[in-house]
mmCIF file with all atom_site columns, C-alpha atoms in Angstrom:
data_model
loop_
_atom_site.group_PDB
_atom_site.id
_atom_site.type_symbol
_atom_site.label_atom_id
_atom_site.label_alt_id
_atom_site.label_comp_id
_atom_site.label_asym_id
_atom_site.label_entity_id
_atom_site.label_seq_id
_atom_site.pdbx_PDB_ins_code
_atom_site.Cartn_x
_atom_site.Cartn_y
_atom_site.Cartn_z
_atom_site.occupancy
_atom_site.B_iso_or_equiv
_atom_site.pdbx_formal_charge
_atom_site.auth_seq_id
_atom_site.auth_comp_id
_atom_site.auth_asym_id
_atom_site.auth_atom_id
_atom_site.pdbx_PDB_model_num
ATOM 1   C CA . PRO A 1 1   ? 107.279 -20.992 14.822 1.00 0.00 ? 1   PRO A CA 1
ATOM 2   C CA . THR A 1 2   ? 105.753 -19.306 11.822 1.00 0.00 ? 2   THR A CA 1
ATOM 3   C CA . SER A 1 3   ? 102.250 -19.276 13.292 1.00 0.00 ? 3   SER A CA 1
ATOM 4   C CA . TRP A 1 4   ? 100.312 -18.357 16.419 1.00 0.00 ? 4   TRP A CA 1
ATOM 5   C CA . ASN A 1 5   ? 98.695  -20.936 18.688 1.00 0.00 ? 5   ASN A CA 1
ATOM 6   C CA . ALA A 1 6   ? 95.097  -19.821 18.415 1.00 0.00 ? 6   ALA A CA 1
ATOM 7   C CA . GLY A 1 7   ? 93.517  -22.926 19.907 1.00 0.00 ? 7   GLY A CA 1
ATOM 8   C CA . THR A 1 8   ? 92.679  -25.284 17.066 1.00 0.00 ? 8   THR A CA 1
ATOM 9   C CA . CYS A 1 9   ? 94.671  -23.345 14.501 1.00 0.00 ? 9   CYS A CA 1
ATOM 10  C CA . CYS A 1 10  ? 97.442  -23.095 13.304 1.00 0.00 ? 10  CYS A CA 1
ATOM 11  C CA . ASN A 1 11  ? 100.423 -25.384 12.864 1.00 0.00 ? 11  ASN A CA 1
ATOM 12  C CA . PRO A 1 12  ? 103.236 -25.584 13.740 1.00 0.00 ? 12  PRO A CA 1
ATOM 13  C CA . ALA A 1 13  ? 102.343 -23.521 16.865 1.00 0.00 ? 13  ALA A CA 1
ATOM 14  C CA . VAL A 1 14  ? 99.332  -25.648 17.824 1.00 0.00 ? 14  VAL A CA 1
ATOM 15  C CA . SER A 1 15  ? 101.074 -29.005 17.482 1.00 0.00 ? 15  SER A CA 1
ATOM 16  C CA . ALA A 1 16  ? 104.052 -27.639 19.447 1.00 0.00 ? 16  ALA A CA 1
ATOM 17  C CA . ASN A 1 17  ? 101.643 -26.247 22.083 1.00 0.00 ? 17  ASN A CA 1
ATOM 18  C CA . VAL A 1 18  ? 103.373 -22.851 21.947 1.00 0.00 ? 18  VAL A CA 1
ATOM 19  C CA . ALA A 1 19  ? 102.310 -20.649 24.880 1.00 0.00 ? 19  ALA A CA 1
ATOM 20  C CA . ASP A 1 20  ? 101.438 -17.591 22.811 1.00 0.00 ? 20  ASP A CA 1
ATOM 21  C CA . VAL A 1 21  ? 98.931  -16.166 25.306 1.00 0.00 ? 21  VAL A CA 1
ATOM 22  C CA . ALA A 1 22  ? 101.610 -16.290 28.004 1.00 0.00 ? 22  ALA A CA 1
ATOM 23  C CA . PHE A 1 23  ? 104.061 -14.708 25.555 1.00 0.00 ? 23  PHE A CA 1
ATOM 24  C CA . ILE A 1 24  ? 101.673 -11.821 24.844 1.00 0.00 ? 24  ILE A CA 1
ATOM 25  C CA . GLY A 1 25  ? 101.132 -11.358 28.595 1.00 0.00 ? 25  GLY A CA 1
ATOM 26  C CA . ALA A 1 26  ? 104.891 -11.259 29.224 1.00 0.00 ? 26  ALA A CA 1
ATOM 27  C CA . LEU A 1 27  ? 105.356 -8.867  26.298 1.00 0.00 ? 27  LEU A CA 1
ATOM 28  C CA . LEU A 1 28  ? 102.726 -6.520  27.736 1.00 0.00 ? 28  LEU A CA 1
ATOM 29  C CA . ASP A 1 29  ? 104.402 -6.713  31.164 1.00 0.00 ? 29  ASP A CA 1
ATOM 30  C CA . ASP A 1 30  ? 107.753 -5.801  29.624 1.00 0.00 ? 30  ASP A CA 1
ATOM 31  C CA . LEU A 1 31  ? 106.357 -2.958  27.506 1.00 0.00 ? 31  LEU A CA 1
ATOM 32  C CA . GLU A 1 32  ? 104.355 -1.523  30.408 1.00 0.00 ? 32  GLU A CA 1
ATOM 33  C CA . SER A 1 33  ? 107.476 -1.531  32.602 1.00 0.00 ? 33  SER A CA 1
ATOM 34  C CA . LYS A 1 34  ? 109.549 0.356   30.004 1.00 0.00 ? 34  LYS A CA 1
ATOM 35  C CA . LEU A 1 35  ? 107.120 2.581   28.120 1.00 0.00 ? 35  LEU A CA 1
ATOM 36  C CA . CYS A 1 36  ? 104.183 4.841   28.817 1.00 0.00 ? 36  CYS A CA 1
ATOM 37  C CA . VAL A 1 37  ? 101.474 2.315   27.977 1.00 0.00 ? 37  VAL A CA 1
ATOM 38  C CA . ASP A 1 38  ? 97.858  2.971   28.879 1.00 0.00 ? 38  ASP A CA 1
ATOM 39  C CA . PRO A 1 39  ? 96.754  -0.496  30.042 1.00 0.00 ? 39  PRO A CA 1
ATOM 40  C CA . ASP A 1 40  ? 93.130  0.398   29.294 1.00 0.00 ? 40  ASP A CA 1
ATOM 41  C CA . ARG A 1 41  ? 93.960  0.925   25.601 1.00 0.00 ? 41  ARG A CA 1
ATOM 42  C CA . VAL A 1 42  ? 95.639  -2.302  24.554 1.00 0.00 ? 42  VAL A CA 1
ATOM 43  C CA . TYR A 1 43  ? 93.961  -3.724  21.452 1.00 0.00 ? 43  TYR A CA 1
ATOM 44  C CA . ALA A 1 44  ? 94.420  -7.029  19.657 1.00 0.00 ? 44  ALA A CA 1
ATOM 45  C CA . MET A 1 45  ? 93.963  -7.332  15.936 1.00 0.00 ? 45  MET A CA 1
ATOM 46  C CA . GLY A 1 46  ? 95.366  -9.405  13.157 1.00 0.00 ? 46  GLY A CA 1
ATOM 47  C CA . MET A 1 47  ? 94.540  -11.113 9.924  1.00 0.00 ? 47  MET A CA 1
ATOM 48  C CA . SER A 1 48  ? 93.959  -14.808 9.403  1.00 0.00 ? 48  SER A CA 1
ATOM 49  C CA . ASN A 1 49  ? 95.906  -16.684 12.115 1.00 0.00 ? 49  ASN A CA 1
ATOM 50  C CA . GLY A 1 50  ? 96.462  -13.316 13.823 1.00 0.00 ? 50  GLY A CA 1
ATOM 51  C CA . GLY A 1 51  ? 92.700  -12.763 13.753 1.00 0.00 ? 51  GLY A CA 1
ATOM 52  C CA . TYR A 1 52  ? 92.139  -16.159 15.366 1.00 0.00 ? 52  TYR A CA 1
ATOM 53  C CA . LEU A 1 53  ? 94.694  -15.180 18.024 1.00 0.00 ? 53  LEU A CA 1
ATOM 54  C CA . SER A 1 54  ? 92.923  -11.877 18.722 1.00 0.00 ? 54  SER A CA 1
ATOM 55  C CA . HIS A 1 55  ? 89.757  -13.864 19.551 1.00 0.00 ? 55  HIS A CA 1
ATOM 56  C CA . LYS A 1 56  ? 91.773  -16.173 21.827 1.00 0.00 ? 56  LYS A CA 1
ATOM 57  C CA . LEU A 1 57  ? 93.339  -13.208 23.621 1.00 0.00 ? 57  LEU A CA 1
ATOM 58  C CA . ALA A 1 58  ? 89.861  -11.727 24.156 1.00 0.00 ? 58  ALA A CA 1
ATOM 59  C CA . CYS A 1 59  ? 88.735  -15.031 25.669 1.00 0.00 ? 59  CYS A CA 1
ATOM 60  C CA . GLU A 1 60  ? 91.762  -15.556 27.910 1.00 0.00 ? 60  GLU A CA 1
ATOM 61  C CA . MET A 1 61  ? 93.080  -12.039 28.602 1.00 0.00 ? 61  MET A CA 1
ATOM 62  C CA . SER A 1 62  ? 89.971  -9.864  28.639 1.00 0.00 ? 62  SER A CA 1
ATOM 63  C CA . ASP A 1 63  ? 91.328  -8.164  31.746 1.00 0.00 ? 63  ASP A CA 1
ATOM 64  C CA . ARG A 1 64  ? 94.199  -6.764  29.625 1.00 0.00 ? 64  ARG A CA 1
ATOM 65  C CA . ILE A 1 65  ? 92.701  -6.417  26.126 1.00 0.00 ? 65  ILE A CA 1
ATOM 66  C CA . ALA A 1 66  ? 90.415  -3.412  25.536 1.00 0.00 ? 66  ALA A CA 1
ATOM 67  C CA . ALA A 1 67  ? 88.874  -4.613  22.263 1.00 0.00 ? 67  ALA A CA 1
ATOM 68  C CA . ILE A 1 68  ? 89.586  -6.848  19.281 1.00 0.00 ? 68  ILE A CA 1
ATOM 69  C CA . GLY A 1 69  ? 89.605  -6.354  15.521 1.00 0.00 ? 69  GLY A CA 1
ATOM 70  C CA . PRO A 1 70  ? 90.063  -9.700  13.735 1.00 0.00 ? 70  PRO A CA 1
ATOM 71  C CA . VAL A 1 71  ? 90.248  -9.594  9.924  1.00 0.00 ? 71  VAL A CA 1
ATOM 72  C CA . ALA A 1 72  ? 89.567  -12.835 8.037  1.00 0.00 ? 72  ALA A CA 1
ATOM 73  C CA . GLY A 1 73  ? 89.675  -14.633 11.376 1.00 0.00 ? 73  GLY A CA 1
ATOM 74  C CA . LEU A 1 74  ? 87.218  -16.823 13.241 1.00 0.00 ? 74  LEU A CA 1
ATOM 75  C CA . LEU A 1 75  ? 86.457  -17.497 16.901 1.00 0.00 ? 75  LEU A CA 1
ATOM 76  C CA . LEU A 1 76  ? 87.980  -20.941 17.424 1.00 0.00 ? 76  LEU A CA 1
ATOM 77  C CA . GLN A 1 77  ? 88.372  -20.818 21.210 1.00 0.00 ? 77  GLN A CA 1
ATOM 78  C CA . SER A 1 78  ? 86.057  -23.114 23.134 1.00 0.00 ? 78  SER A CA 1
ATOM 79  C CA . PRO A 1 79  ? 85.250  -22.570 25.844 1.00 0.00 ? 79  PRO A CA 1
ATOM 80  C CA . CYS A 1 80  ? 85.580  -18.821 25.724 1.00 0.00 ? 80  CYS A CA 1
ATOM 81  C CA . GLN A 1 81  ? 85.009  -17.182 29.078 1.00 0.00 ? 81  GLN A CA 1
ATOM 82  C CA . PRO A 1 82  ? 85.907  -13.490 29.050 1.00 0.00 ? 82  PRO A CA 1
ATOM 83  C CA . SER A 1 83  ? 85.812  -11.811 32.447 1.00 0.00 ? 83  SER A CA 1
ATOM 84  C CA . ARG A 1 84  ? 84.126  -8.698  31.059 1.00 0.00 ? 84  ARG A CA 1
ATOM 85  C CA . PRO A 1 85  ? 82.253  -7.482  27.962 1.00 0.00 ? 85  PRO A CA 1
ATOM 86  C CA . MET A 1 86  ? 84.584  -7.388  24.932 1.00 0.00 ? 86  MET A CA 1
ATOM 87  C CA . PRO A 1 87  ? 84.048  -4.875  22.105 1.00 0.00 ? 87  PRO A CA 1
ATOM 88  C CA . ALA A 1 88  ? 84.786  -6.431  18.737 1.00 0.00 ? 88  ALA A CA 1
ATOM 89  C CA . MET A 1 89  ? 84.966  -5.344  15.109 1.00 0.00 ? 89  MET A CA 1
ATOM 90  C CA . LEU A 1 90  ? 85.211  -8.242  12.681 1.00 0.00 ? 90  LEU A CA 1
ATOM 91  C CA . VAL A 1 91  ? 85.969  -7.923  8.963  1.00 0.00 ? 91  VAL A CA 1
ATOM 92  C CA . ASN A 1 92  ? 85.223  -10.968 6.818  1.00 0.00 ? 92  ASN A CA 1
ATOM 93  C CA . GLY A 1 93  ? 84.731  -11.669 3.122  1.00 0.00 ? 93  GLY A CA 1
ATOM 94  C CA . THR A 1 94  ? 81.852  -13.790 1.861  1.00 0.00 ? 94  THR A CA 1
ATOM 95  C CA . ALA A 1 95  ? 84.133  -15.691 -0.551 1.00 0.00 ? 95  ALA A CA 1
ATOM 96  C CA . ASP A 1 96  ? 86.985  -16.390 1.898  1.00 0.00 ? 96  ASP A CA 1
ATOM 97  C CA . VAL A 1 97  ? 88.031  -20.010 1.344  1.00 0.00 ? 97  VAL A CA 1
ATOM 98  C CA . LEU A 1 98  ? 90.199  -20.184 4.492  1.00 0.00 ? 98  LEU A CA 1
ATOM 99  C CA . SER A 1 99  ? 88.090  -18.373 7.124  1.00 0.00 ? 99  SER A CA 1
ATOM 100 C CA . GLN A 1 100 ? 84.780  -19.401 5.642  1.00 0.00 ? 100 GLN A CA 1
ATOM 101 C CA . TYR A 1 101 ? 82.019  -16.845 5.991  1.00 0.00 ? 101 TYR A CA 1
ATOM 102 C CA . GLN A 1 102 ? 79.458  -19.474 7.020  1.00 0.00 ? 102 GLN A CA 1
ATOM 103 C CA . PHE A 1 103 ? 81.285  -19.701 10.388 1.00 0.00 ? 103 PHE A CA 1
ATOM 104 C CA . VAL A 1 104 ? 81.540  -15.946 11.020 1.00 0.00 ? 104 VAL A CA 1
ATOM 105 C CA . ALA A 1 105 ? 78.063  -15.632 12.560 1.00 0.00 ? 105 ALA A CA 1
ATOM 106 C CA . GLN A 1 106 ? 79.063  -18.052 15.310 1.00 0.00 ? 106 GLN A CA 1
ATOM 107 C CA . GLY A 1 107 ? 81.708  -15.614 16.574 1.00 0.00 ? 107 GLY A CA 1
ATOM 108 C CA . VAL A 1 108 ? 79.509  -12.536 16.134 1.00 0.00 ? 108 VAL A CA 1
ATOM 109 C CA . ASP A 1 109 ? 76.655  -14.226 17.975 1.00 0.00 ? 109 ASP A CA 1
ATOM 110 C CA . PHE A 1 110 ? 78.982  -15.365 20.750 1.00 0.00 ? 110 PHE A CA 1
ATOM 111 C CA . TRP A 1 111 ? 80.392  -11.874 21.409 1.00 0.00 ? 111 TRP A CA 1
ATOM 112 C CA . ALA A 1 112 ? 76.959  -10.225 21.093 1.00 0.00 ? 112 ALA A CA 1
ATOM 113 C CA . GLY A 1 113 ? 75.517  -12.771 23.526 1.00 0.00 ? 113 GLY A CA 1
ATOM 114 C CA . ALA A 1 114 ? 78.416  -12.490 25.984 1.00 0.00 ? 114 ALA A CA 1
ATOM 115 C CA . ASN A 1 115 ? 78.050  -8.689  25.864 1.00 0.00 ? 115 ASN A CA 1
ATOM 116 C CA . HIS A 1 116 ? 74.234  -8.870  26.191 1.00 0.00 ? 116 HIS A CA 1
ATOM 117 C CA . CYS A 1 117 ? 73.669  -6.780  23.067 1.00 0.00 ? 117 CYS A CA 1
ATOM 118 C CA . THR A 1 118 ? 70.047  -5.828  22.459 1.00 0.00 ? 118 THR A CA 1
ATOM 119 C CA . SER A 1 119 ? 69.940  -4.261  18.991 1.00 0.00 ? 119 SER A CA 1
ATOM 120 C CA . SER A 1 120 ? 71.202  -4.763  15.469 1.00 0.00 ? 120 SER A CA 1
ATOM 121 C CA . GLN A 1 121 ? 71.398  -2.228  12.679 1.00 0.00 ? 121 GLN A CA 1
ATOM 122 C CA . GLN A 1 122 ? 73.354  -1.493  9.528  1.00 0.00 ? 122 GLN A CA 1
ATOM 123 C CA . THR A 1 123 ? 75.787  1.295   10.379 1.00 0.00 ? 123 THR A CA 1
ATOM 124 C CA . PHE A 1 124 ? 77.962  1.536   7.253  1.00 0.00 ? 124 PHE A CA 1
ATOM 125 C CA . GLN A 1 125 ? 77.777  0.745   3.548  1.00 0.00 ? 125 GLN A CA 1
ATOM 126 C CA . ASN A 1 126 ? 80.272  1.701   0.878  1.00 0.00 ? 126 ASN A CA 1
ATOM 127 C CA . GLY A 1 127 ? 80.966  -0.268  -2.278 1.00 0.00 ? 127 GLY A CA 1
ATOM 128 C CA . ASP A 1 128 ? 81.395  -3.922  -1.360 1.00 0.00 ? 128 ASP A CA 1
ATOM 129 C CA . ALA A 1 129 ? 81.580  -3.272  2.414  1.00 0.00 ? 129 ALA A CA 1
ATOM 130 C CA . THR A 1 130 ? 78.566  -3.375  4.726  1.00 0.00 ? 130 THR A CA 1
ATOM 131 C CA . CYS A 1 131 ? 78.833  -3.124  8.505  1.00 0.00 ? 131 CYS A CA 1
ATOM 132 C CA . VAL A 1 132 ? 76.160  -4.217  10.971 1.00 0.00 ? 132 VAL A CA 1
ATOM 133 C CA . THR A 1 133 ? 76.470  -3.177  14.616 1.00 0.00 ? 133 THR A CA 1
ATOM 134 C CA . ARG A 1 134 ? 75.049  -5.221  17.446 1.00 0.00 ? 134 ARG A CA 1
ATOM 135 C CA . GLY A 1 135 ? 74.508  -2.451  19.980 1.00 0.00 ? 135 GLY A CA 1
ATOM 136 C CA . GLY A 1 136 ? 72.940  -1.745  23.352 1.00 0.00 ? 136 GLY A CA 1
ATOM 137 C CA . CYS A 1 137 ? 75.617  -3.981  24.860 1.00 0.00 ? 137 CYS A CA 1
ATOM 138 C CA . ASP A 1 138 ? 76.875  -4.082  28.437 1.00 0.00 ? 138 ASP A CA 1
ATOM 139 C CA . ALA A 1 139 ? 79.571  -1.470  29.113 1.00 0.00 ? 139 ALA A CA 1
ATOM 140 C CA . GLY A 1 140 ? 79.129  -0.112  25.562 1.00 0.00 ? 140 GLY A CA 1
ATOM 141 C CA . ALA A 1 141 ? 80.891  -3.209  24.187 1.00 0.00 ? 141 ALA A CA 1
ATOM 142 C CA . ASP A 1 142 ? 79.315  -3.173  20.729 1.00 0.00 ? 142 ASP A CA 1
ATOM 143 C CA . VAL A 1 143 ? 80.047  -5.932  18.239 1.00 0.00 ? 143 VAL A CA 1
ATOM 144 C CA . VAL A 1 144 ? 80.464  -4.863  14.610 1.00 0.00 ? 144 VAL A CA 1
ATOM 145 C CA . LEU A 1 145 ? 80.636  -7.177  11.614 1.00 0.00 ? 145 LEU A CA 1
ATOM 146 C CA . CYS A 1 146 ? 81.890  -5.629  8.398  1.00 0.00 ? 146 CYS A CA 1
ATOM 147 C CA . THR A 1 147 ? 81.147  -7.947  5.519  1.00 0.00 ? 147 THR A CA 1
ATOM 148 C CA . ILE A 1 148 ? 83.015  -7.679  2.231  1.00 0.00 ? 148 ILE A CA 1
ATOM 149 C CA . ALA A 1 149 ? 80.742  -8.945  -0.565 1.00 0.00 ? 149 ALA A CA 1
ATOM 150 C CA . ASP A 1 150 ? 82.627  -11.545 -2.628 1.00 0.00 ? 150 ASP A CA 1
ATOM 151 C CA . GLY A 1 151 ? 85.726  -10.706 -0.565 1.00 0.00 ? 151 GLY A CA 1
ATOM 152 C CA . GLY A 1 152 ? 88.495  -13.252 -0.191 1.00 0.00 ? 152 GLY A CA 1
ATOM 153 C CA . HIS A 1 153 ? 91.132  -13.946 2.450  1.00 0.00 ? 153 HIS A CA 1
ATOM 154 C CA . GLN A 1 154 ? 92.517  -10.429 2.148  1.00 0.00 ? 154 GLN A CA 1
ATOM 155 C CA . TRP A 1 155 ? 93.308  -7.345  4.226  1.00 0.00 ? 155 TRP A CA 1
ATOM 156 C CA . PRO A 1 156 ? 91.039  -4.578  2.862  1.00 0.00 ? 156 PRO A CA 1
ATOM 157 C CA . GLY A 1 157 ? 93.176  -1.956  1.170  1.00 0.00 ? 157 GLY A CA 1
ATOM 158 C CA . GLY A 1 158 ? 96.374  -3.957  1.674  1.00 0.00 ? 158 GLY A CA 1
ATOM 159 C CA . GLU A 1 159 ? 98.614  -5.854  -0.689 1.00 0.00 ? 159 GLU A CA 1
ATOM 160 C CA . THR A 1 160 ? 96.728  -8.534  -2.613 1.00 0.00 ? 160 THR A CA 1
ATOM 161 C CA . LEU A 1 161 ? 97.521  -12.057 -1.509 1.00 0.00 ? 161 LEU A CA 1
ATOM 162 C CA . PRO A 1 162 ? 97.781  -14.211 -4.661 1.00 0.00 ? 162 PRO A CA 1
ATOM 163 C CA . LEU A 1 163 ? 95.135  -16.931 -5.105 1.00 0.00 ? 163 LEU A CA 1
ATOM 164 C CA . LEU A 1 164 ? 93.156  -15.888 -2.022 1.00 0.00 ? 164 LEU A CA 1
ATOM 165 C CA . GLY A 1 165 ? 90.284  -14.041 -3.641 1.00 0.00 ? 165 GLY A CA 1
ATOM 166 C CA . LYS A 1 166 ? 89.130  -10.480 -4.147 1.00 0.00 ? 166 LYS A CA 1
ATOM 167 C CA . LYS A 1 167 ? 90.419  -7.593  -2.027 1.00 0.00 ? 167 LYS A CA 1
ATOM 168 C CA . SER A 1 168 ? 88.146  -4.718  -1.036 1.00 0.00 ? 168 SER A CA 1
#
C-alpha cells in the first residue's frame, strides 16, 4: 500500500489491516542480523502518516525504539502503553490543515505524563520556530514540542508541498 497503518490513519493500509508494526520489527531483526546496528540507537521519525506511525511504534515497540521525532504527525494510538519512558521531539505547524495543531497538545501531554516530566520551559526560538521542552522526566526522556508559527503540513527546510501551507 501507499500508506502506513498508524492505527486510525491512513488508508489504504488501515482498511487492509496491514501489519506495519510487525513489518518494522521483522525489518529490524533482518538489519540487526546483517549489519552492525546498535539496538539502543534505533529511532523512528517521519512526516504526516510516517509521523503517526512513529507514535504507534513508540506505543507498541518501546523496547526497540530509542526515541521518536514525528513531524506534522499526531498521536492516534489508543491505548498507548509503552513499556518504558519514550523521548520525543514533535514538530508541528499551527496552520496545518491535515494534522491540526489543536490536537498536538494531546500527544505532548500523553508522552510528558507517561514519562513523568516535571518541568516545562522554552528551549529554542528562531524565526517562526519555538521549542518547549518538558523536562525532569524519568530516564531523561524529555518531550520537546517545536511549534512552527503559521506553519502548514510541511517538512521544515524541505521541498514545499503544494497547497499544504507555509514551510519554515
